[in-house]
Amino acid sequence: MTTSHYIAGRWVEGQGSDCISVSEPALGLPFAELMAASVAQVDQAVAAAREALPTWKKVSASTRAAFLRGFAEQLGLRREALITLQMRNNGKPRHEAEIDLDDAIATFAYYADLAEQLPSKNRDVPLAAPGFTARTRLEPVGVVGLIVPWNFPLVTSAWKLAPALAAGCTVVLKPSEVTPLIEQTYGQIADTLGLPAGVLNIVNGKAETGAALSSHNGLDKLSFTGSNSVGSQVMRSASAQCRPVTLELGGKSAIVVFDDCDPDQAVEWIVAGISWNAGQMCSATSRLLVQDGIADTLLPRLQAALEKLRVGNPLTEEVDMGPLTSQAQWLKVASYFATAREEGLKCLAGGQALDREGWFVSPTLYTDVPKDSRLWTEEIFGPVLCARRFATEEQAIAEANDSRFGLVATVCSADLERAERVADALEVGHVWINSVQAVFVETSWGGTKGSGIGRELGPWGLSGYQSVKHVTRCLG
Ligand code: NAD
C-alpha cells in the first residue's frame, strides 16, 4: 500500500472504497496497491485549490516561471527512476520512456518561458472611437480539474499542469487508476520546490473519483483526456454548471501513402504510427490508405517489417514494442481479433495474442478492409493496422475524412506540393508530412469532430487556462 494522494500540500492515505491494483503488464502481475480517494477527499482537494487561488494568481510571472523551471529540472534529476517506472507500469520500451520524459521536461520549460512573457500580453487596445481607453488583462480561469488517461501519464499531465500553473490556476489532478504512481512524482516535486500548499493537488481513483471531480461545483474548468464515452459524461457534468471543458478524446487516424514514395521509407513511418506505445496512442495512424501503384510493393514489405518487430518485456529484453498496458486493453484488442475473424478479414500479419505471460499481442495488419468494418471505423487502441487501396488524390482525401474522429493524419509523398494540398484538405488537428509523429511543444495538439474540443500545447494550451478581461475607461 502506498500513501498516494497529495492534498493541501500533504500526503494522505485514501479513504475511498476502491482498492487500486498497479500492474506490471509484461508479467501480468500486480506490484503495488493503493486505496482510492473518497468523495470527501476530492472535496478537500478542491477546497484546498480554491483557498490557494487568490495568492497563487497574484504571484509574479517570474516566480511562477521559476517554479515551472524547477519542475523541468527535478524531472531530469529523477530520470532513471521515471524511465524504469514507465517501462514497468506502462510496458514502454526504454527509448519511448525517454522520449516521454524529455517531452514532459520540454513542456515545463516552454511554459516557464510563456509565464515570463505574461505581463507583456496585458496591453492597451487601440480604439477607433475617441474618448476612451481600453486594456486587456489575461486572468487565470481559476480552479481547474485535470483528468488524464494511462497511455502517456507523464506527458499528458505535463501538457495540462504546466500551462495551468503558468496561467495562475490552481489544480486538482486525477491520474488514471492504471498508472497512478507515475504522476505522484509531480506531488513530490511540488514538495521539493516548496510550491505553496493547495496549488497542486493529486487525487487517485477510478470512475467514482473522476466523476466526483468532474461534477464538483467548486471547479471553474475541467480539462479531460480520455475516451469518448467518459468524455461525453464529463461534458454533461460541465454543461449542468455551464462550465468550460477541454476534451482530448479518441482517434482513428489515416496515413496516406502515394505512389511516388520510397516504399521502405514509407514502411518506417507506417510502422512507427501503429507500433509506438503498442498502438495505444490517440494519434495512432491505424487506417492505412495506399495508392494502387505502390500497394503490391509496399504491403509485403510492411508485413515483413511488422513481423520483424521485437516484442517483449522492456525491463529484461531489447524490444521495439512492449505489452499492452492493462489486461482490460489486452482483452479489448483480442475482441477485435475475434471480430476480424468473424468478418473474414484478410490478415497479413499478427491477429492474435502472444502465447506467453503478460498482456502481449502481435503487431497486426489487415488488408482490403471494408469501409463499414468495425475495425476500420472504431478506435482499437492497440497495434492493429487496417489497410485499403485508393486510386486518386480526391479518393484518398474523401476516405481519410470519412471518420467520426479528426485527430491527426500523415501524408507520404515525394510531391511536396501535393502533400501540402492534401494536408490542407484533411479534417484533423495535426498533419505530418513525410515524418514520424514528431510532437513539438510550440505546435498545438487536439482534434476536430469526435476527437475533442480545444487545443493543448503552444500558446493555445495556455489560452485554455486563461480568461480574457478588458477594462475600458471613459476619458471624459
Ligand atoms: P478513460 O476515458 O477510460 O479514462 C480516462 C480518465 O477518466 C481516467 O483517469 C479515468 O479514471 C477517468 N474516468 C473514468 N470514468 C470517469 C467518469 N465517469 N467521470 C470522470 N472521470 C472518469 O480513457 P483511458 O482508457 O484511460 O484512455 C484511453 C483513451 O484516451 C483513448 O480513447 C484515447 O484515444 C484517449 N486519449 C486521447 C488523447 C488526446 O490527446 N486526444 C491522448 C491520450 C489518450
Short mmCIF file of C-alpha atoms and ligand atoms in Angstrom, two decimals:
data_model
loop_
_atom_site.label_atom_id
_atom_site.label_comp_id
_atom_site.label_asym_id
_atom_site.label_seq_id
_atom_site.Cartn_x
_atom_site.Cartn_y
_atom_site.Cartn_z
CA MET A 1 0.00 0.00 0.00
CA THR A 2 1.34 3.44 -0.79
CA THR A 3 0.24 6.82 0.54
CA SER A 4 -0.87 8.33 -2.63
CA HIS A 5 -2.95 11.48 -2.51
CA TYR A 6 -1.47 14.94 -2.33
CA ILE A 7 -3.99 17.33 -0.82
CA ALA A 8 -3.28 20.82 0.54
CA GLY A 9 0.46 20.16 0.49
CA ARG A 10 0.27 16.90 2.47
CA TRP A 11 0.46 13.23 1.53
CA VAL A 12 -2.59 11.37 2.81
CA GLU A 13 -3.94 7.84 2.65
CA GLY A 14 -7.00 7.10 0.55
CA GLN A 15 -10.32 6.81 2.36
CA GLY A 16 -12.33 5.65 -0.66
CA SER A 17 -13.83 2.20 -1.14
CA ASP A 18 -11.88 1.16 -4.28
CA CYS A 19 -8.56 -0.60 -3.97
CA ILE A 20 -6.36 0.22 -6.95
CA SER A 21 -4.02 -2.51 -8.07
CA VAL A 22 -0.99 -1.35 -10.07
CA SER A 23 0.35 -3.93 -12.51
CA GLU A 24 3.42 -4.83 -14.49
CA PRO A 25 1.89 -5.68 -17.88
CA ALA A 26 4.89 -7.64 -19.15
CA LEU A 27 4.25 -10.17 -16.36
CA GLY A 28 0.51 -9.63 -15.96
CA LEU A 29 1.09 -9.26 -12.22
CA PRO A 30 0.34 -6.52 -9.68
CA PHE A 31 3.24 -4.85 -7.88
CA ALA A 32 1.56 -2.13 -5.79
CA GLU A 33 -1.79 -1.28 -4.27
CA LEU A 34 -3.40 1.90 -3.06
CA MET A 35 -6.76 2.98 -1.76
CA ALA A 36 -8.68 5.45 -3.89
CA ALA A 37 -9.52 8.91 -2.61
CA SER A 38 -13.03 9.23 -1.19
CA VAL A 39 -15.55 11.77 -2.44
CA ALA A 40 -14.85 13.76 0.76
CA GLN A 41 -11.14 13.81 -0.12
CA VAL A 42 -11.96 15.13 -3.59
CA ASP A 43 -13.91 17.88 -1.80
CA GLN A 44 -10.87 18.62 0.36
CA ALA A 45 -8.61 18.82 -2.70
CA VAL A 46 -10.95 21.23 -4.49
CA ALA A 47 -11.30 23.32 -1.31
CA ALA A 48 -7.50 23.45 -0.96
CA ALA A 49 -7.14 24.59 -4.58
CA ARG A 50 -9.83 27.24 -4.00
CA GLU A 51 -8.06 28.52 -0.91
CA ALA A 52 -4.70 28.69 -2.68
CA LEU A 53 -6.05 30.52 -5.75
CA PRO A 54 -6.09 34.18 -4.58
CA THR A 55 -2.42 34.08 -3.56
CA TRP A 56 -1.19 31.96 -6.47
CA LYS A 57 -2.80 34.14 -9.10
CA LYS A 58 -1.07 37.21 -7.64
CA VAL A 59 2.36 35.57 -7.56
CA SER A 60 4.64 37.31 -10.07
CA ALA A 61 5.03 35.78 -13.50
CA SER A 62 8.75 35.33 -12.91
CA THR A 63 8.13 33.39 -9.69
CA ARG A 64 5.65 31.13 -11.45
CA ALA A 65 8.21 30.65 -14.23
CA ALA A 66 10.86 29.72 -11.65
CA PHE A 67 8.58 27.02 -10.21
CA LEU A 68 7.95 25.63 -13.69
CA ARG A 69 11.68 25.55 -14.43
CA GLY A 70 12.06 23.76 -11.11
CA PHE A 71 9.61 21.09 -12.29
CA ALA A 72 11.63 20.63 -15.50
CA GLU A 73 14.88 20.35 -13.58
CA GLN A 74 13.51 17.98 -10.93
CA LEU A 75 12.04 15.69 -13.59
CA GLY A 76 15.54 15.49 -15.07
CA LEU A 77 17.02 14.60 -11.67
CA ARG A 78 14.56 11.69 -11.38
CA ARG A 79 15.38 10.47 -14.88
CA GLU A 80 16.30 6.83 -14.32
CA ALA A 81 13.53 6.18 -11.79
CA LEU A 82 10.89 7.66 -14.09
CA ILE A 83 12.10 5.76 -17.12
CA THR A 84 12.09 2.49 -15.18
CA LEU A 85 8.63 3.13 -13.73
CA GLN A 86 7.17 3.82 -17.19
CA MET A 87 8.81 0.65 -18.55
CA ARG A 88 7.47 -1.34 -15.63
CA ASN A 89 3.94 0.07 -15.29
CA ASN A 90 3.20 1.12 -18.91
CA GLY A 91 5.30 -1.51 -20.66
CA LYS A 92 7.04 1.17 -22.74
CA PRO A 93 10.33 0.34 -24.46
CA ARG A 94 13.20 2.33 -22.93
CA HIS A 95 13.64 4.74 -25.84
CA GLU A 96 9.92 5.64 -25.72
CA ALA A 97 10.01 6.15 -21.95
CA GLU A 98 12.95 8.51 -22.52
CA ILE A 99 11.06 10.45 -25.19
CA ASP A 100 8.08 10.86 -22.82
CA LEU A 101 10.28 12.18 -20.04
CA ASP A 102 12.02 14.63 -22.38
CA ASP A 103 8.63 15.78 -23.66
CA ALA A 104 7.41 16.48 -20.11
CA ILE A 105 10.63 18.39 -19.32
CA ALA A 106 10.34 20.44 -22.52
CA THR A 107 6.71 21.25 -21.70
CA PHE A 108 7.53 22.70 -18.27
CA ALA A 109 10.48 24.67 -19.70
CA TYR A 110 8.34 26.04 -22.54
CA TYR A 111 5.50 27.21 -20.28
CA ALA A 112 8.06 28.76 -17.91
CA ASP A 113 9.07 31.00 -20.84
CA LEU A 114 5.44 31.78 -21.66
CA ALA A 115 4.69 32.56 -18.00
CA GLU A 116 7.52 35.08 -18.04
CA GLN A 117 6.02 36.81 -21.07
CA LEU A 118 2.58 37.12 -19.48
CA PRO A 119 2.90 40.73 -18.23
CA SER A 120 3.70 41.91 -21.78
CA LYS A 121 0.40 40.41 -23.03
CA ASN A 122 -1.61 42.78 -20.83
CA ARG A 123 -1.63 45.66 -23.33
CA ASP A 124 -3.67 48.67 -24.30
CA VAL A 125 -6.13 48.08 -27.12
CA PRO A 126 -6.10 50.75 -29.83
CA LEU A 127 -9.67 52.01 -30.25
CA ALA A 128 -11.08 53.69 -33.36
CA ALA A 129 -13.52 55.73 -31.26
CA PRO A 130 -12.14 58.77 -29.41
CA GLY A 131 -12.63 59.46 -25.70
CA PHE A 132 -11.93 56.00 -24.35
CA THR A 133 -9.01 53.79 -23.43
CA ALA A 134 -9.15 50.04 -23.15
CA ARG A 135 -6.69 47.46 -21.90
CA THR A 136 -6.53 43.67 -21.99
CA ARG A 137 -5.93 41.56 -18.90
CA LEU A 138 -5.38 37.83 -19.16
CA GLU A 139 -6.51 36.23 -15.93
CA PRO A 140 -6.38 32.61 -14.77
CA VAL A 141 -9.61 30.68 -15.28
CA GLY A 142 -9.48 29.66 -11.61
CA VAL A 143 -9.62 26.21 -10.02
CA VAL A 144 -9.17 23.53 -12.66
CA GLY A 145 -9.84 19.79 -12.57
CA LEU A 146 -7.48 17.72 -14.72
CA ILE A 147 -8.39 14.12 -15.57
CA VAL A 148 -5.96 12.03 -17.60
CA PRO A 149 -5.58 8.52 -19.06
CA TRP A 150 -2.80 5.95 -18.74
CA ASN A 151 -1.11 5.83 -22.12
CA PHE A 152 1.28 8.82 -21.70
CA PRO A 153 0.91 9.63 -17.98
CA LEU A 154 3.97 11.87 -17.60
CA VAL A 155 3.27 13.74 -20.82
CA THR A 156 -0.50 14.18 -20.73
CA SER A 157 -0.31 15.51 -17.18
CA ALA A 158 2.57 17.86 -18.07
CA TRP A 159 0.57 19.22 -21.04
CA LYS A 160 -2.17 20.24 -18.58
CA LEU A 161 -0.24 21.07 -15.39
CA ALA A 162 2.40 23.32 -16.92
CA PRO A 163 0.08 25.75 -18.77
CA ALA A 164 -2.48 25.73 -15.93
CA LEU A 165 0.15 26.67 -13.33
CA ALA A 166 1.74 29.18 -15.74
CA ALA A 167 -1.63 30.90 -16.20
CA GLY A 168 -2.06 31.20 -12.42
CA CYS A 169 -4.68 28.47 -11.99
CA THR A 170 -4.68 26.05 -9.08
CA VAL A 171 -5.36 22.43 -9.92
CA VAL A 172 -6.67 19.06 -8.84
CA LEU A 173 -5.15 16.29 -10.95
CA LYS A 174 -6.70 12.84 -11.21
CA PRO A 175 -4.33 10.36 -12.85
CA SER A 176 -5.53 7.09 -14.34
CA GLU A 177 -6.05 4.19 -11.96
CA VAL A 178 -3.88 2.09 -14.32
CA THR A 179 -0.75 4.23 -13.84
CA PRO A 180 -1.27 6.17 -10.58
CA LEU A 181 2.33 6.04 -9.36
CA ILE A 182 3.90 7.99 -12.20
CA GLU A 183 2.15 11.29 -11.51
CA GLN A 184 2.99 11.09 -7.82
CA THR A 185 6.30 12.50 -9.00
CA TYR A 186 4.58 15.82 -9.63
CA GLY A 187 3.45 15.95 -5.98
CA GLN A 188 6.94 15.02 -4.78
CA ILE A 189 8.43 17.78 -6.93
CA ALA A 190 5.88 20.28 -5.59
CA ASP A 191 7.07 19.30 -2.10
CA THR A 192 10.74 19.65 -3.01
CA LEU A 193 10.22 23.05 -4.61
CA GLY A 194 8.04 24.37 -1.79
CA LEU A 195 5.13 25.07 -4.14
CA PRO A 196 2.50 26.75 -1.94
CA ALA A 197 0.08 24.22 -0.42
CA GLY A 198 -3.08 23.68 -2.44
CA VAL A 199 -1.71 24.96 -5.77
CA LEU A 200 -1.29 21.36 -6.98
CA ASN A 201 -3.43 18.57 -5.56
CA ILE A 202 -3.46 14.95 -6.73
CA VAL A 203 -6.30 12.53 -6.04
CA ASN A 204 -6.14 8.97 -7.28
CA GLY A 205 -9.07 6.74 -8.01
CA LYS A 206 -11.29 5.09 -10.58
CA ALA A 207 -14.50 6.31 -12.24
CA GLU A 208 -16.12 7.29 -8.93
CA THR A 209 -13.25 9.64 -8.05
CA GLY A 210 -13.18 11.04 -11.59
CA ALA A 211 -16.92 11.65 -11.55
CA ALA A 212 -16.72 13.31 -8.11
CA LEU A 213 -14.11 15.68 -9.53
CA SER A 214 -15.70 16.37 -12.91
CA SER A 215 -19.09 17.14 -11.37
CA HIS A 216 -17.70 19.17 -8.46
CA ASN A 217 -19.30 22.59 -8.22
CA GLY A 218 -16.10 24.11 -6.86
CA LEU A 219 -14.31 23.92 -10.22
CA ASP A 220 -14.08 26.72 -12.78
CA LYS A 221 -12.97 24.44 -15.61
CA LEU A 222 -12.36 20.79 -16.39
CA SER A 223 -9.72 19.52 -18.79
CA PHE A 224 -10.11 15.88 -19.71
CA THR A 225 -8.10 13.48 -21.83
CA GLY A 226 -9.53 10.03 -22.36
CA SER A 227 -12.18 8.03 -24.13
CA ASN A 228 -15.20 9.43 -25.95
CA SER A 229 -17.67 7.66 -23.68
CA VAL A 230 -16.23 9.18 -20.50
CA GLY A 231 -15.61 12.48 -22.30
CA SER A 232 -19.29 12.87 -23.03
CA GLN A 233 -20.16 12.16 -19.37
CA VAL A 234 -17.63 14.78 -18.31
CA MET A 235 -19.17 17.23 -20.76
CA ARG A 236 -22.66 16.54 -19.41
CA SER A 237 -21.45 17.36 -15.88
CA ALA A 238 -19.85 20.55 -17.14
CA SER A 239 -22.98 21.55 -19.04
CA ALA A 240 -25.07 21.24 -15.87
CA GLN A 241 -22.96 24.08 -14.49
CA CYS A 242 -22.27 25.91 -17.79
CA ARG A 243 -18.59 25.36 -17.19
CA PRO A 244 -15.87 25.27 -19.87
CA VAL A 245 -14.22 21.99 -20.83
CA THR A 246 -11.25 20.97 -22.87
CA LEU A 247 -11.66 17.45 -24.23
CA GLU A 248 -8.86 15.43 -25.81
CA LEU A 249 -10.56 12.25 -26.98
CA GLY A 250 -10.05 9.32 -29.29
CA GLY A 251 -8.93 8.97 -32.87
CA LYS A 252 -8.92 6.69 -35.90
CA SER A 253 -6.33 8.48 -37.94
CA ALA A 254 -5.24 7.91 -41.51
CA ILE A 255 -1.80 7.58 -43.06
CA VAL A 256 -1.94 8.23 -46.81
CA VAL A 257 0.84 6.78 -48.99
CA PHE A 258 1.13 7.92 -52.61
CA ASP A 259 2.77 6.00 -55.47
CA ASP A 260 5.83 8.25 -55.61
CA CYS A 261 7.09 7.29 -52.12
CA ASP A 262 10.19 5.29 -51.36
CA PRO A 263 8.40 2.14 -50.10
CA ASP A 264 11.00 1.34 -47.43
CA GLN A 265 10.84 4.84 -46.01
CA ALA A 266 7.03 4.74 -46.04
CA VAL A 267 7.09 1.40 -44.19
CA GLU A 268 9.17 3.01 -41.44
CA TRP A 269 6.63 5.81 -40.95
CA ILE A 270 3.68 3.41 -41.08
CA VAL A 271 5.21 1.03 -38.54
CA ALA A 272 6.03 3.87 -36.14
CA GLY A 273 2.47 5.20 -36.39
CA ILE A 274 0.96 1.89 -35.28
CA SER A 275 3.58 0.28 -33.03
CA TRP A 276 4.78 3.12 -30.77
CA ASN A 277 3.34 2.59 -27.31
CA ALA A 278 1.99 -0.71 -28.72
CA GLY A 279 -0.52 1.31 -30.73
CA GLN A 280 -2.05 2.75 -27.55
CA MET A 281 -1.92 6.26 -28.91
CA CYS A 282 -4.88 8.54 -29.53
CA SER A 283 -2.89 9.56 -32.61
CA ALA A 284 -2.18 6.04 -33.89
CA THR A 285 -2.41 6.12 -37.69
CA SER A 286 -4.41 2.92 -37.74
CA ARG A 287 -6.03 3.41 -41.17
CA LEU A 288 -3.54 2.97 -44.00
CA LEU A 289 -4.61 4.35 -47.38
CA VAL A 290 -2.18 3.15 -50.01
CA GLN A 291 -2.27 4.14 -53.67
CA ASP A 292 -2.83 1.36 -56.22
CA GLY A 293 0.56 1.76 -57.95
CA ILE A 294 2.67 1.12 -54.81
CA ALA A 295 0.37 -1.21 -52.85
CA ASP A 296 1.76 -4.50 -54.18
CA THR A 297 5.34 -3.44 -53.44
CA LEU A 298 4.60 -1.84 -50.10
CA LEU A 299 2.29 -4.33 -48.39
CA PRO A 300 4.68 -7.35 -48.38
CA ARG A 301 7.48 -5.11 -47.02
CA LEU A 302 5.11 -3.79 -44.36
CA GLN A 303 4.14 -7.34 -43.43
CA ALA A 304 7.83 -8.28 -43.08
CA ALA A 305 8.61 -5.16 -41.01
CA LEU A 306 5.74 -5.82 -38.59
CA GLU A 307 6.73 -9.47 -38.23
CA LYS A 308 10.33 -8.41 -37.52
CA LEU A 309 9.43 -6.13 -34.60
CA ARG A 310 10.91 -7.40 -31.36
CA VAL A 311 8.03 -7.69 -28.91
CA GLY A 312 8.89 -8.35 -25.29
CA ASN A 313 9.47 -7.20 -21.73
CA PRO A 314 11.25 -3.84 -21.88
CA LEU A 315 12.84 -4.40 -18.47
CA THR A 316 14.63 -7.58 -19.48
CA GLU A 317 14.90 -7.55 -23.28
CA GLU A 318 15.88 -5.19 -26.09
CA VAL A 319 12.46 -4.52 -27.63
CA ASP A 320 10.72 -2.43 -30.27
CA MET A 321 7.30 -2.94 -28.72
CA GLY A 322 6.16 -3.83 -25.22
CA PRO A 323 2.91 -5.33 -23.93
CA LEU A 324 -0.46 -3.62 -23.81
CA THR A 325 -0.66 -1.66 -20.58
CA SER A 326 -3.64 -3.33 -18.94
CA GLN A 327 -5.49 -6.61 -19.03
CA ALA A 328 -8.67 -4.74 -19.97
CA GLN A 329 -6.91 -3.29 -23.03
CA TRP A 330 -5.50 -6.72 -23.95
CA LEU A 331 -8.99 -8.25 -23.78
CA LYS A 332 -10.38 -5.38 -25.85
CA VAL A 333 -7.77 -5.83 -28.60
CA ALA A 334 -8.32 -9.61 -28.53
CA SER A 335 -12.05 -9.00 -29.07
CA TYR A 336 -11.20 -7.06 -32.25
CA PHE A 337 -9.12 -10.03 -33.46
CA ALA A 338 -12.24 -12.17 -32.95
CA THR A 339 -14.38 -9.65 -34.84
CA ALA A 340 -11.86 -9.63 -37.70
CA ARG A 341 -12.12 -13.42 -37.91
CA GLU A 342 -15.93 -13.23 -37.88
CA GLU A 343 -15.86 -10.60 -40.60
CA GLY A 344 -13.45 -12.76 -42.63
CA LEU A 345 -10.81 -10.01 -42.89
CA LYS A 346 -7.59 -10.79 -44.73
CA CYS A 347 -4.82 -10.91 -42.10
CA LEU A 348 -1.29 -10.33 -43.42
CA ALA A 349 0.46 -10.18 -40.02
CA GLY A 350 -0.34 -10.95 -36.38
CA GLY A 351 -4.01 -11.11 -35.49
CA GLN A 352 -3.51 -12.82 -32.15
CA ALA A 353 -2.43 -12.53 -28.55
CA LEU A 354 1.07 -13.87 -27.90
CA ASP A 355 1.34 -17.22 -26.17
CA ARG A 356 3.41 -16.04 -23.19
CA GLU A 357 2.93 -14.48 -19.78
CA GLY A 358 1.84 -10.86 -19.78
CA TRP A 359 -0.50 -8.83 -21.95
CA PHE A 360 1.19 -9.11 -25.32
CA VAL A 361 -0.31 -9.09 -28.80
CA SER A 362 1.45 -9.32 -32.13
CA PRO A 363 1.66 -6.31 -34.46
CA THR A 364 -1.22 -6.83 -36.86
CA LEU A 365 -2.09 -5.95 -40.45
CA TYR A 366 -5.43 -6.46 -42.17
CA THR A 367 -5.77 -5.56 -45.84
CA ASP A 368 -8.66 -4.63 -48.13
CA VAL A 369 -10.75 -3.92 -45.04
CA PRO A 370 -14.31 -2.90 -45.97
CA LYS A 371 -15.25 0.68 -45.14
CA ASP A 372 -18.06 -0.47 -42.87
CA SER A 373 -15.94 -2.92 -40.87
CA ARG A 374 -15.77 -2.14 -37.15
CA LEU A 375 -12.01 -2.47 -37.46
CA TRP A 376 -11.95 0.37 -39.99
CA THR A 377 -14.26 2.71 -38.07
CA GLU A 378 -13.60 2.13 -34.35
CA GLU A 379 -10.63 3.12 -32.20
CA ILE A 380 -8.95 -0.15 -31.17
CA PHE A 381 -6.01 1.29 -29.18
CA GLY A 382 -3.56 -1.45 -29.98
CA PRO A 383 -1.04 -2.34 -32.72
CA VAL A 384 -3.74 -3.18 -35.26
CA LEU A 385 -3.37 -1.62 -38.70
CA CYS A 386 -6.12 -1.75 -41.34
CA ALA A 387 -5.32 -1.02 -44.99
CA ARG A 388 -7.32 0.00 -48.05
CA ARG A 389 -6.22 0.95 -51.56
CA PHE A 390 -7.10 4.15 -53.40
CA ALA A 391 -6.74 5.39 -56.96
CA THR A 392 -6.84 9.19 -56.88
CA GLU A 393 -5.89 12.04 -54.55
CA GLU A 394 -9.58 13.02 -54.24
CA GLN A 395 -10.48 9.50 -53.20
CA ALA A 396 -7.71 9.43 -50.58
CA ILE A 397 -8.89 12.71 -49.06
CA ALA A 398 -12.53 11.59 -49.02
CA GLU A 399 -11.69 8.25 -47.37
CA ALA A 400 -9.33 9.81 -44.84
CA ASN A 401 -12.01 12.33 -43.86
CA ASP A 402 -14.75 9.70 -43.70
CA SER A 403 -14.50 9.21 -39.93
CA ARG A 404 -16.29 10.48 -36.86
CA PHE A 405 -12.86 11.32 -35.45
CA GLY A 406 -10.43 14.00 -36.62
CA LEU A 407 -7.29 13.95 -34.53
CA VAL A 408 -4.23 13.63 -36.80
CA ALA A 409 -3.05 12.28 -40.17
CA THR A 410 0.19 11.53 -42.01
CA VAL A 411 0.79 12.15 -45.69
CA CYS A 412 3.67 10.42 -47.51
CA SER A 413 4.57 11.69 -50.98
CA ALA A 414 7.64 12.87 -52.88
CA ASP A 415 5.46 15.56 -54.48
CA LEU A 416 5.55 18.18 -51.73
CA GLU A 417 3.00 20.43 -53.40
CA ARG A 418 0.55 17.59 -53.40
CA ALA A 419 1.42 16.62 -49.83
CA GLU A 420 0.74 20.18 -48.63
CA ARG A 421 -2.52 20.29 -50.63
CA VAL A 422 -3.71 17.03 -49.10
CA ALA A 423 -2.65 18.20 -45.60
CA ASP A 424 -4.80 21.31 -46.05
CA ALA A 425 -7.80 19.22 -47.08
CA LEU A 426 -7.68 16.80 -44.14
CA GLU A 427 -10.20 17.48 -41.35
CA VAL A 428 -7.85 16.95 -38.42
CA GLY A 429 -5.91 18.95 -35.83
CA HIS A 430 -2.38 17.95 -36.88
CA VAL A 431 -0.82 16.56 -40.07
CA TRP A 432 2.68 15.15 -40.52
CA ILE A 433 4.25 15.15 -43.98
CA ASN A 434 6.93 12.53 -44.66
CA SER A 435 7.62 12.09 -40.97
CA VAL A 436 7.15 10.04 -37.89
CA GLN A 437 4.83 11.60 -35.31
CA ALA A 438 7.19 14.31 -34.13
CA VAL A 439 5.45 16.45 -31.48
CA PHE A 440 6.80 19.88 -30.59
CA VAL A 441 5.65 21.95 -27.63
CA GLU A 442 5.35 25.01 -29.87
CA THR A 443 2.69 23.40 -32.10
CA SER A 444 -0.83 22.55 -30.99
CA TRP A 445 -2.39 19.22 -30.06
CA GLY A 446 -6.09 18.45 -30.33
CA GLY A 447 -8.71 17.32 -32.76
CA THR A 448 -11.76 18.14 -34.80
CA LYS A 449 -15.11 16.29 -34.87
CA GLY A 450 -15.35 13.50 -32.27
CA SER A 451 -11.68 13.88 -31.27
CA GLY A 452 -12.40 16.70 -28.91
CA ILE A 453 -12.77 20.34 -28.05
CA GLY A 454 -9.90 22.79 -27.61
CA ARG A 455 -6.14 22.59 -28.07
CA GLU A 456 -3.19 21.77 -25.86
CA LEU A 457 0.44 22.85 -26.25
CA GLY A 458 1.77 26.08 -27.73
CA PRO A 459 0.15 29.39 -26.81
CA TRP A 460 -3.23 27.72 -27.41
CA GLY A 461 -2.58 25.40 -24.47
CA LEU A 462 -2.03 28.41 -22.23
CA SER A 463 -5.15 30.22 -23.54
CA GLY A 464 -7.19 27.24 -22.39
CA TYR A 465 -6.45 28.25 -18.80
CA GLN A 466 -6.93 31.99 -19.27
CA SER A 467 -9.92 34.24 -19.11
CA VAL A 468 -9.82 37.46 -21.17
CA LYS A 469 -10.84 40.64 -19.41
CA HIS A 470 -10.99 44.15 -20.85
CA VAL A 471 -11.01 47.33 -18.83
CA THR A 472 -12.49 50.29 -20.73
CA ARG A 473 -12.24 53.79 -19.32
CA CYS A 474 -14.06 56.94 -20.40
CA LEU A 475 -11.65 59.85 -20.62
CA GLY A 476 -14.39 62.49 -20.46
P1 NAD B 1 -10.95 6.61 -19.97
O1 NAD B 1 -11.90 7.58 -20.56
O2 NAD B 1 -11.45 5.28 -19.60
O3 NAD B 1 -10.29 7.21 -18.64
C1 NAD B 1 -9.68 8.48 -18.63
C2 NAD B 1 -9.73 9.04 -17.22
O4 NAD B 1 -11.08 9.28 -16.85
C3 NAD B 1 -9.15 8.10 -16.16
O5 NAD B 1 -8.45 8.87 -15.21
C4 NAD B 1 -10.41 7.50 -15.54
O6 NAD B 1 -10.26 7.07 -14.21
C5 NAD B 1 -11.35 8.69 -15.59
N1 NAD B 1 -12.78 8.34 -15.53
C6 NAD B 1 -13.37 7.14 -15.78
N2 NAD B 1 -14.72 7.24 -15.63
C7 NAD B 1 -14.98 8.52 -15.30
C8 NAD B 1 -16.17 9.24 -15.03
N3 NAD B 1 -17.37 8.67 -15.09
N4 NAD B 1 -16.07 10.57 -14.76
C9 NAD B 1 -14.87 11.18 -14.73
N5 NAD B 1 -13.69 10.54 -14.96
C10 NAD B 1 -13.75 9.22 -15.24
O7 NAD B 1 -9.73 6.50 -21.00
P2 NAD B 1 -8.45 5.58 -20.90
O8 NAD B 1 -8.82 4.19 -21.23
O9 NAD B 1 -7.72 5.86 -19.66
O10 NAD B 1 -7.56 6.19 -22.12
C11 NAD B 1 -7.72 5.81 -23.45
C12 NAD B 1 -8.48 6.86 -24.23
O11 NAD B 1 -7.85 8.14 -24.09
C13 NAD B 1 -8.47 6.58 -25.72
O12 NAD B 1 -9.75 6.77 -26.25
C14 NAD B 1 -7.50 7.63 -26.28
O13 NAD B 1 -7.71 7.95 -27.63
C15 NAD B 1 -7.74 8.76 -25.37
N6 NAD B 1 -6.60 9.69 -25.39
C16 NAD B 1 -6.71 10.86 -26.08
C17 NAD B 1 -5.63 11.72 -26.16
C18 NAD B 1 -5.72 13.02 -26.94
O14 NAD B 1 -4.83 13.84 -26.78
N7 NAD B 1 -6.73 13.22 -27.75
C19 NAD B 1 -4.43 11.39 -25.54
C20 NAD B 1 -4.35 10.18 -24.84
C21 NAD B 1 -5.44 9.33 -24.77
#
